[in-house]
Amino acid sequence: MRAVLCHRHLPLPTPPPATELLPSAFTSTAAAVNYRTTPSVSSSSAAAPTAIDRLPADSTAAAFWDYQFLFASQRSESAKPVPLRLVAGSVPADFPVGTYYLAGPGVFTDDHGSTVHPLDGHGYLRAFSFAGDGGTVLYSARFVETQAKREEREEGTGRWRFTHRGPFSVLRGGKRVGNVKVMKNVANTSVLRWGGRLMCLWEGGDPYEIDPRSLDTVGPVDLVGQERHDGDRPANDRRWELAGAWDVAGLGVDVAAHFLKPVLRGVFNMPPKRMLAHYKIDPKRNRLLLLSCNAEDMLLPRSNFTFYEFDCNFELKQKKEFVISDHMMIHDWAFTDSHYVLLGNRIKLDVPGSLLALSGLYPMITALSVNPSRQSTPVYLLPRFSGSAQSGRDWRVPIEAPLQLWSSHIGNAFEERDEVGNSNIQLQVSVCSYQWFNFQKMFGYNWRTGKLDPSFMNMVEGKEASLPHLVQVTVELDSTGACRRCTVGNASKQWNKPADFPAINPALSGQRNTYIYAGTASGSRRFLPHFPFDSVVKLNCSDGSATSWSTGRREFIGEPIFVPRGTKEDDGYILVVEYAVARQRCYLVVLDAKRIGEANALVAKLEVPKHLTFPLGFHGFWAAR
């Protein structure tokens, strides 16, 4: 199949005057800091300048347009791989053979006036294949053929008509009132290759399996099983039961869950179990770890978590279920040798918002809001194996971290014990403030207008700590499991800038690591100082130092991932996509992980053809061959 030359963008207004861009959010300037930054090789000469490209580089108009174009729809596909043009450096001869898969949304606007939130955009899988000869890198991209995509795109004409609301959006050109098509499984959040199978995952439904060679969609796959909670666990596993199941409050929640389940399943077509998009791979045991929740958990003050562990043949080796008396939303999680670790993002049901959401005039996410009633963060240490937890510890009681943190992504967690049985558990996490986080405004999306407001992601000077940034949470337990101390500190002494998408050498997942790589902001931009990210930072957890690599002007990046090359922790490469949105170009950038912070950190930069330029991706996966 050849690529269809059809590049569509979000409907954008004429750039407003500076006074209409909420200037208070665009006035911060970067303070001097002690870290090393190396700019990328600019590729401006590779493409003719556009009208947007001619705007002043650091102006309100450029900031507004750059932000809109970061989420520009891409309707073209390329099933037949195309070679990428090398614009800087060269692909190293020792670069491993394999494929970098990147999941994310592809289409945000239809042909009938509806625009959806980036999180509701149809899944668009990108693949960069390295032959290992130090030369050609092939690129291909396909939409995930979900049920929603097949319904919303006309096969013959390629035109789109959105019929599913999606959790974060409101339709303009489709049915609004009485529309129960809420859980729009777009398979756009993350991608996984395990046991020879390739899958795209979403937060609220089954993964979709993809042919790893052609990127054809095989279909949805039920990995976790939609079985009942009771009757399927061995007798010796009964101790993972609900705290307070026999008290009045517990009975009330049971009754509410009993009535909610058939409504959510029968009316809104929600699966009984909602598998999270974030998975974990335990390299020590060669296992894939998955986590699911119950559909009704979003609406009740109780959370049901089921952990699954698969071997490389997808044989289920372990299943553990935990029921916690807390109303939480979990996006990412962690594991150690002895525990599954959850940082609880506390939420609550918004009753007025629920009624508005059911009307179809407000997005469904309006039914939920953050719950800042506690000034601490619950850390749940759930025993991974029978007998693995200290005998005196009740896993149902969380450890309260001393700060109120909303966690987004976890880079790593590990646990170490001394000779007398005391434990030290460390987590490397991207967190933000409850006061900043807003379900209805993520990415600055305004569901009333369908536009994107860059000011939401770019706080005024002095409030940068509210935005996502990297911290280290340390929990110290004695030999009985009692918490001796829990602390939260910056992941680095030298880097306090907004950052997210932490990544490590995957060989050290669940074990002590020294280095974290993350997307971050250089702080050099006046009007987009914090997001979109324009830099990759390398943090040294041992001494707190930080080095970084930055893009050129009006260029941004997505999530970095680590590709191992040798046996040392930082012996490898960083892959990251660079978005030169003003020129409507995407580049795959290859960095030497050891040399980040040095002038020669960039080793190769490859250009995606203009007609295949794609919007910001979410999460990727490196699959070695």
XYZ file of C-alpha atoms in Angstrom:
625
model
C 0.000 0.000 0.000
C 1.409 3.352 -0.946
C 1.214 6.390 1.282
C -1.801 8.613 0.674
C -0.702 12.224 0.340
C -3.166 13.845 2.721
C -1.897 15.816 5.700
C -4.637 17.381 7.822
C -4.316 19.665 10.812
C -6.450 20.711 13.695
C -8.685 23.645 12.761
C -6.634 26.604 13.902
C -7.584 30.227 14.321
C -5.507 33.118 13.100
C -2.755 33.741 15.661
C -4.258 36.099 18.240
C -2.545 39.228 19.488
C -0.133 38.752 22.319
C -2.656 40.107 24.803
C -4.995 37.217 24.036
C -2.429 34.538 24.783
C -2.623 34.824 28.548
C 0.699 36.676 28.676
C 1.190 35.965 32.383
C 2.001 32.402 31.393
C 4.553 33.473 28.803
C 6.730 35.892 30.720
C 9.063 33.609 32.653
C 12.725 33.681 31.738
C 15.375 31.067 32.356
C 17.653 31.616 35.319
C 21.323 30.700 35.130
C 21.948 27.106 36.214
C 25.028 24.913 36.534
C 24.621 22.212 33.931
C 25.977 21.465 30.501
C 23.807 21.730 27.423
C 24.734 20.928 23.834
C 22.525 22.060 20.963
C 21.477 19.722 18.194
C 22.538 20.042 14.580
C 19.985 22.287 12.946
C 18.346 21.011 9.783
C 16.622 24.194 8.737
C 18.284 24.046 5.351
C 16.682 20.690 4.633
C 13.238 22.197 4.083
C 11.921 25.336 2.472
C 10.585 27.777 5.096
C 6.833 27.966 5.567
C 4.741 30.984 6.570
C 4.720 29.681 10.133
C 8.461 29.119 9.988
C 9.008 32.790 9.166
C 7.432 33.955 12.438
C 9.858 35.395 15.004
C 11.419 32.421 16.756
C 10.498 33.384 20.318
C 7.184 35.193 20.063
C 3.618 34.642 21.214
C 2.493 33.914 17.661
C 5.223 31.326 17.099
C 4.505 29.725 20.474
C 0.797 29.494 19.721
C 1.250 27.968 16.274
C 4.052 25.611 17.280
C 1.887 24.216 20.043
C -1.084 23.665 17.723
C 1.048 21.934 15.081
C 2.472 19.539 17.671
C -0.985 17.935 17.687
C -1.714 18.158 13.969
C -3.667 15.225 12.537
C -1.961 12.802 10.165
C -4.259 10.732 7.973
C -1.593 9.195 5.743
C -0.294 5.689 6.266
C 2.735 3.902 4.895
C 2.433 0.139 5.077
C 5.404 -0.226 2.762
C 8.503 0.891 4.691
C 10.263 3.964 3.338
C 13.943 4.788 3.931
C 14.683 7.850 6.047
C 17.034 10.527 4.744
C 20.119 11.123 6.859
C 20.503 14.843 7.587
C 23.257 14.767 10.230
C 25.909 12.326 11.418
C 25.650 8.630 10.618
C 24.006 5.571 12.098
C 26.718 3.797 14.108
C 27.912 0.487 12.707
C 27.378 -1.100 16.142
C 23.784 0.099 16.491
C 21.727 -2.982 17.452
C 19.404 -4.682 14.999
C 15.791 -4.072 15.910
C 12.730 -1.865 15.653
C 11.653 1.175 17.613
C 7.860 1.222 17.882
C 6.120 4.438 18.916
C 2.444 4.597 19.863
C 0.340 7.724 19.935
C -2.705 9.438 18.462
C -3.006 10.224 14.767
C -6.320 11.956 14.110
C -7.946 14.654 16.239
C -10.465 16.226 13.868
C -13.109 14.741 11.577
C -14.820 16.072 8.458
C -17.983 17.161 10.245
C -16.829 19.733 12.793
C -15.767 17.573 15.750
C -12.362 17.830 17.396
C -11.233 15.477 20.149
C -8.735 15.642 22.979
C -5.238 14.304 22.133
C -5.882 11.393 24.513
C -8.943 10.425 22.437
C -7.114 10.525 19.090
C -7.124 7.302 17.074
C -4.090 5.093 17.621
C -1.327 5.526 15.048
C 1.601 3.114 15.303
C 5.002 4.194 13.979
C 7.911 1.793 13.372
C 11.607 2.606 12.777
C 13.575 -0.472 11.693
C 17.372 -0.674 12.004
C 19.085 -3.290 9.853
C 22.270 -3.198 11.900
C 24.530 -2.320 8.979
C 25.062 1.267 10.073
C 23.044 2.472 7.114
C 19.365 2.382 6.174
C 16.599 3.020 8.677
C 13.134 2.168 7.376
C 9.954 3.864 8.538
C 6.351 2.700 8.357
C 3.123 3.816 10.015
C -0.392 2.411 10.258
C -3.570 3.182 12.113
C -4.657 0.569 14.623
C -7.855 -0.927 13.193
C -9.904 -0.670 16.352
C -13.643 -1.122 16.334
C -14.056 2.634 16.826
C -11.739 3.419 13.920
C -13.614 1.089 11.581
C -16.850 2.782 12.536
C -15.590 6.358 12.308
C -13.664 6.205 9.034
C -15.355 5.530 5.714
C -13.472 2.786 3.937
C -14.024 4.078 0.423
C -13.511 7.813 0.832
C -11.213 7.949 3.848
C -13.453 10.595 5.412
C -13.926 10.642 9.174
C -17.073 11.154 11.244
C -16.596 10.858 14.998
C -19.451 8.953 16.652
C -17.746 7.995 19.932
C -17.468 10.709 22.550
C -14.337 9.421 24.215
C -13.652 10.115 27.915
C -12.081 13.568 27.367
C -14.065 15.050 24.488
C -17.402 16.467 23.397
C -18.654 15.979 19.844
C -19.651 18.967 17.739
C -20.675 17.307 14.510
C -22.073 14.093 16.005
C -24.645 12.837 18.461
C -24.206 14.444 21.857
C -27.236 13.994 24.101
C -27.836 10.337 24.924
C -24.594 9.175 23.332
C -23.362 6.228 25.420
C -20.336 5.548 23.212
C -17.885 6.738 25.818
C -15.131 4.151 26.138
C -13.509 4.758 22.780
C -10.691 2.211 22.722
C -8.203 3.944 20.461
C -5.161 1.801 21.381
C -2.966 4.910 21.341
C -1.062 4.990 24.643
C 1.740 2.425 24.650
C 3.172 -0.426 22.607
C 4.692 -3.743 23.674
C 6.490 -6.574 21.930
C 6.684 -9.705 24.035
C 6.850 -13.390 23.207
C 6.912 -12.595 19.500
C 3.643 -10.652 19.693
C 3.199 -6.908 19.150
C 0.394 -5.036 20.918
C -0.912 -1.484 21.258
C -2.441 -0.639 24.621
C -4.969 1.848 25.927
C -6.017 2.699 29.467
C -9.614 1.500 29.340
C -9.878 -1.645 27.224
C -8.223 -4.691 25.727
C -4.943 -4.330 23.817
C -4.960 -4.699 20.044
C -2.530 -7.174 18.558
C -0.527 -6.017 15.525
C 1.428 -7.968 12.924
C 5.026 -6.833 13.691
C 6.086 -6.938 10.033
C 3.160 -5.424 8.136
C 1.636 -3.472 11.052
C -1.730 -4.956 10.067
C -4.149 -5.154 12.979
C -4.845 -8.724 14.081
C -7.564 -7.720 16.544
C -8.295 -7.192 20.233
C -6.819 -9.686 22.662
C -7.967 -10.464 26.209
C -4.718 -10.947 28.119
C -6.018 -10.658 31.652
C -9.299 -12.556 31.342
C -12.673 -11.049 32.163
C -13.451 -13.651 34.805
C -15.248 -13.077 38.086
C -13.321 -11.963 41.142
C -14.361 -14.949 43.200
C -14.097 -18.640 42.455
C -10.944 -18.423 40.318
C -8.228 -18.129 42.925
C -6.584 -20.983 44.829
C -7.567 -21.447 48.445
C -4.156 -20.374 49.722
C -4.567 -16.998 48.004
C -7.694 -15.914 49.878
C -5.859 -13.608 52.236
C -5.754 -10.806 49.622
C -9.293 -9.814 50.546
C -10.908 -6.437 51.081
C -10.249 -4.583 54.293
C -13.567 -3.914 56.003
C -15.654 -6.175 53.768
C -18.070 -6.819 56.614
C -18.571 -3.312 57.880
C -21.490 -1.139 56.867
C -19.432 1.060 54.547
C -17.995 -1.987 52.811
C -21.433 -3.482 52.334
C -22.672 -0.189 50.905
C -19.862 -0.168 48.350
C -20.635 -3.794 47.496
C -24.268 -2.913 46.813
C -23.285 0.082 44.672
C -20.809 -2.045 42.710
C -23.497 -4.695 42.185
C -25.748 -2.178 40.452
C -22.982 -0.302 38.615
C -21.405 -3.302 36.907
C -24.321 -4.214 34.600
C -24.892 -0.533 33.759
C -21.269 0.078 32.818
C -21.106 -3.183 30.890
C -24.516 -3.178 29.246
C -25.065 0.526 28.584
C -21.565 1.950 28.191
C -19.931 -1.259 26.908
C -17.111 -1.098 29.454
C -15.179 -4.320 30.154
C -15.422 -5.699 33.716
C -11.667 -5.297 34.051
C -9.784 -2.281 32.737
C -6.187 -3.080 31.895
C -3.716 -0.258 32.439
C -1.618 0.878 29.501
C 1.600 0.743 31.511
C 3.205 -2.671 31.898
C 6.516 -3.754 33.407
C 9.171 -6.236 32.326
C 11.187 -8.014 35.001
C 14.489 -8.890 33.277
C 15.682 -10.874 36.279
C 12.836 -13.406 35.959
C 12.094 -12.737 32.272
C 8.473 -11.923 33.022
C 5.872 -9.505 31.714
C 3.854 -7.811 34.477
C 0.383 -6.382 33.819
C -2.105 -4.579 36.041
C -5.879 -4.294 35.753
C -8.606 -2.465 37.678
C -12.354 -2.953 37.855
C -14.509 -0.724 35.675
C -16.541 0.540 38.625
C -13.431 1.644 40.530
C -13.593 5.070 38.890
C -16.889 5.813 40.630
C -16.490 4.161 44.034
C -14.313 4.728 47.121
C -12.673 1.342 46.615
C -9.981 0.104 44.247
C -9.543 -3.436 42.915
C -6.077 -4.202 41.564
C -5.100 -7.473 39.904
C -1.486 -8.136 38.957
C -0.529 -10.735 36.360
C 2.883 -12.180 35.543
C 3.517 -13.960 32.238
C 6.536 -15.851 30.998
C 7.961 -15.366 27.500
C 5.344 -17.771 26.085
C 2.461 -15.795 27.610
C 1.818 -18.534 30.146
C 0.326 -17.014 33.291
C 2.764 -17.698 36.110
C 1.126 -15.658 38.856
C -1.966 -13.643 39.612
C -2.514 -11.498 42.718
C -5.598 -9.476 43.569
C -5.718 -6.649 46.109
C -8.765 -4.640 47.158
C -8.034 -1.298 48.815
C -10.445 1.015 50.611
C -9.350 4.140 48.783
C -10.593 6.039 45.724
C -7.566 6.260 43.453
C -6.554 6.638 39.831
C -3.389 4.810 38.830
C -1.708 5.479 35.491
C 1.747 4.027 36.134
C 3.140 1.744 38.840
C 6.311 -0.088 39.847
C 7.679 -3.384 41.092
C 10.624 -4.613 43.144
C 11.855 -8.095 43.992
C 9.320 -8.276 46.827
C 6.559 -5.751 46.117
C 4.200 -4.199 43.653
C 4.278 -0.464 44.398
C 1.416 1.998 43.876
C 1.507 5.741 44.472
C -2.111 6.634 45.066
C -3.506 9.559 43.111
C -6.581 10.373 45.195
C -9.740 11.247 43.271
C -13.403 11.759 44.102
C -16.719 11.565 42.331
C -18.022 14.971 41.235
C -21.796 14.584 41.471
C -22.761 17.760 39.534
C -20.062 16.947 37.003
C -21.439 13.413 36.660
C -24.872 14.718 35.717
C -23.360 17.089 33.159
C -21.208 14.277 31.768
C -24.201 11.965 31.369
C -26.020 14.710 29.455
C -23.456 14.543 26.684
C -22.813 18.278 26.878
C -19.672 17.809 29.008
C -16.885 15.221 28.658
C -17.224 12.070 30.777
C -14.049 12.901 32.681
C -16.043 15.768 34.255
C -17.483 13.130 36.592
C -14.118 12.933 38.361
C -11.917 15.442 40.117
C -8.761 15.294 42.200
C -9.154 14.929 45.943
C -6.650 17.195 47.732
C -8.118 16.548 51.193
C -4.895 14.921 52.423
C -1.534 16.665 52.338
C 0.367 13.392 51.915
C 0.687 10.718 49.225
C -0.258 7.098 49.956
C 2.400 4.546 49.003
C 1.013 1.014 48.859
C 3.563 -1.768 49.184
C 1.722 -4.886 48.032
C 3.469 -8.255 48.609
C 4.488 -9.702 45.264
C 5.081 -13.242 46.470
C 3.698 -15.223 49.384
C 6.002 -14.638 52.329
C 7.934 -11.893 50.542
C 6.685 -9.084 52.799
C 7.798 -8.523 56.358
C 5.523 -10.515 58.665
C 4.381 -7.553 60.739
C 3.291 -5.311 57.899
C -0.357 -4.873 56.887
C -0.282 -4.091 53.173
C -3.762 -2.523 53.377
C -2.339 0.405 55.346
C -0.365 2.752 53.096
C 2.795 4.575 53.984
C 2.091 8.285 53.760
C 4.786 10.181 51.874
C 5.119 13.663 53.429
C 4.168 15.673 50.302
C 0.992 15.800 48.245
C 2.084 14.459 44.851
C 0.159 13.419 41.763
C 2.307 10.805 40.055
C 2.322 10.431 36.279
C 5.196 8.143 35.257
C 7.635 5.957 37.177
C 11.156 5.424 35.860
C 12.212 2.643 38.216
C 11.886 1.190 41.696
C 14.147 -1.145 43.615
C 14.501 -2.600 47.081
C 17.578 -3.488 49.111
C 17.816 -5.265 52.479
C 20.591 -5.261 55.021
C 21.846 -8.203 57.055
C 19.225 -7.781 59.803
C 16.224 -7.488 57.480
C 15.744 -3.717 57.249
C 14.571 -2.608 53.799
C 15.206 0.463 51.709
C 12.801 1.004 48.808
C 13.445 3.765 46.289
C 11.191 5.059 43.507
C 12.121 7.474 40.715
C 8.916 9.251 39.729
C 7.591 12.163 37.697
C 5.065 14.038 39.838
C 3.047 17.247 39.705
C 0.856 19.295 42.026
C -2.788 18.533 42.822
C -3.392 22.273 42.506
C -2.210 22.216 38.888
C -3.452 18.852 37.642
C -6.837 19.099 35.908
C -8.557 16.225 34.087
C -10.379 18.570 31.742
C -7.315 20.620 30.758
C -4.614 18.053 30.090
C -2.279 19.285 27.355
C -4.169 22.584 27.593
C -7.085 21.222 25.586
C -10.272 23.313 25.778
C -13.161 20.966 25.054
C -15.551 23.884 24.655
C -13.634 25.326 21.707
C -11.600 22.340 20.553
C -8.431 24.475 20.726
C -5.176 24.011 22.601
C -3.962 26.577 25.123
C -0.169 26.437 25.623
C -0.383 28.593 28.738
C -1.744 25.700 30.837
C 1.484 23.748 30.414
C 3.647 26.852 30.920
C 3.137 28.239 34.396
C 4.252 31.675 35.464
C 7.699 32.051 36.952
C 7.954 30.759 40.507
C 5.310 28.047 40.084
C 7.317 25.642 37.950
C 7.319 23.078 40.782
C 3.595 22.554 40.155
C 4.390 21.034 36.761
C 5.659 17.470 36.252
C 9.163 17.069 37.631
C 11.380 14.223 38.802
C 11.598 13.177 42.435
C 12.940 10.258 44.412
C 10.705 8.672 47.049
C 12.551 6.655 49.700
C 10.804 4.292 52.125
C 12.755 2.730 54.978
C 11.239 -0.309 56.726
C 12.540 -2.218 59.717
C 12.668 -6.006 59.856
C 9.025 -6.214 60.990
C 7.786 -4.026 58.149
C 7.191 -0.911 60.235
C 7.996 2.321 58.419
C 10.994 4.041 59.988
C 11.060 6.950 57.532
C 9.634 8.107 54.217
C 11.206 11.015 52.346
C 10.714 12.820 49.056
C 13.498 14.743 47.352
C 14.517 16.004 43.941
C 15.999 13.314 41.738
C 18.969 15.596 41.073
C 20.634 18.421 42.972
C 21.363 20.230 39.710
C 18.095 19.794 37.807
C 14.802 21.214 39.032
C 13.189 21.947 35.683
C 9.909 20.392 34.547
C 10.500 16.866 33.250
C 8.592 13.695 32.464
C 8.841 10.351 30.633
C 11.699 8.976 32.798
C 13.544 6.050 31.192
C 16.398 3.789 32.251
C 18.459 0.969 30.820
C 15.730 -1.732 30.751
C 18.192 -4.382 31.931
C 18.042 -2.721 35.377
C 14.267 -2.547 35.808
C 13.451 -3.444 39.399
C 17.122 -3.172 40.398
C 19.375 -0.357 41.554
C 20.209 2.027 38.713
C 22.474 5.046 38.502
C 21.128 6.896 35.463
C 17.726 8.279 34.498
C 16.957 9.826 31.108
C 13.920 12.061 30.691
C 12.286 14.628 28.483
C 12.729 18.099 29.921
C 12.800 21.814 29.191
C 15.971 23.813 28.714
C 14.251 26.950 30.008
C 15.750 28.964 27.159
C 12.398 29.778 25.536
C 10.545 32.844 26.725
C 7.067 31.914 25.518
C 7.191 28.111 25.809
C 9.575 27.770 28.749
C 8.333 24.439 30.143
C 6.400 22.455 27.525
C 6.687 21.092 24.873
C 9.999 19.603 25.994
C 13.071 20.499 23.977
C 15.805 18.562 25.778
C 16.907 15.162 27.027
C 18.406 15.198 30.510
C 20.647 12.509 31.978
C 20.523 12.396 35.770
C 23.131 10.657 37.886
C 21.339 9.344 40.983
C 24.614 8.626 42.768
C 26.045 12.145 42.856
C 23.022 14.246 41.794
C 24.704 15.639 38.693
C 22.867 16.327 35.454
C 23.821 16.829 31.816
C 21.561 17.513 28.864
C 21.205 17.687 25.105
C 18.878 20.238 23.515
C 17.237 20.700 20.137
C 17.481 23.764 17.958
C 15.061 26.693 17.929
C 11.355 25.889 17.588
C 12.055 22.166 17.794
C 10.614 19.824 20.405
C 10.934 16.209 21.511
C 8.815 13.336 22.761
C 9.676 10.444 25.061
C 13.310 9.246 25.053
C 14.053 5.526 25.237
C 17.296 3.674 25.953
C 18.735 1.098 23.517
C 21.446 -1.045 25.182
C 24.720 -1.598 23.356
C 27.159 -3.079 25.883
C 27.317 -4.288 29.467
C 27.778 -0.969 31.291
C 24.641 0.861 32.407
C 25.013 3.881 30.133
C 26.630 1.997 27.257
C 23.943 2.476 24.638
C 21.938 4.965 22.621
C 18.985 7.225 23.260
C 16.280 7.344 20.602
C 13.968 10.348 20.583
C 11.728 11.958 17.985
C 12.309 15.632 17.277
C 9.362 17.689 16.041
C 10.225 20.714 13.878
C 6.562 21.613 13.707
C 6.976 25.002 12.012
C 8.635 23.221 9.068
C 6.230 20.279 9.338
C 9.029 17.781 9.781
C 9.811 14.923 12.152
C 13.301 13.560 12.785
C 14.504 10.433 14.506
C 17.472 11.454 16.651
C 20.135 9.028 17.857
C 22.173 10.163 20.873
C 25.148 8.487 22.517
C 23.965 7.936 26.090
C 27.486 8.224 27.476
C 28.149 11.562 25.780
C 24.991 13.479 26.688
C 26.180 16.913 27.744
C 29.098 16.862 25.297
C 29.323 18.489 21.893
C 29.314 15.153 20.055
C 26.297 13.620 21.819
C 24.246 13.572 18.616
C 25.430 10.751 16.377
C 22.652 10.630 13.763
C 19.523 12.473 12.692
C 17.106 11.063 10.116
C 14.213 12.856 8.441
C 10.711 11.426 8.072
C 9.197 12.379 4.679
C 7.066 15.498 4.955
C 3.827 13.817 3.871
C 4.290 11.327 6.745
C 5.096 13.887 9.452
C 3.230 12.765 12.548
C 1.897 14.346 15.756
C 3.417 13.961 19.205
C 3.730 10.313 20.241
C 3.142 8.952 23.719
C 5.112 5.806 24.656
C 7.519 3.634 22.685
C 9.289 0.274 22.850
C 12.620 -0.987 21.527
C 12.379 -4.556 20.224
C 15.776 -6.125 19.523
C 16.064 -8.843 16.907
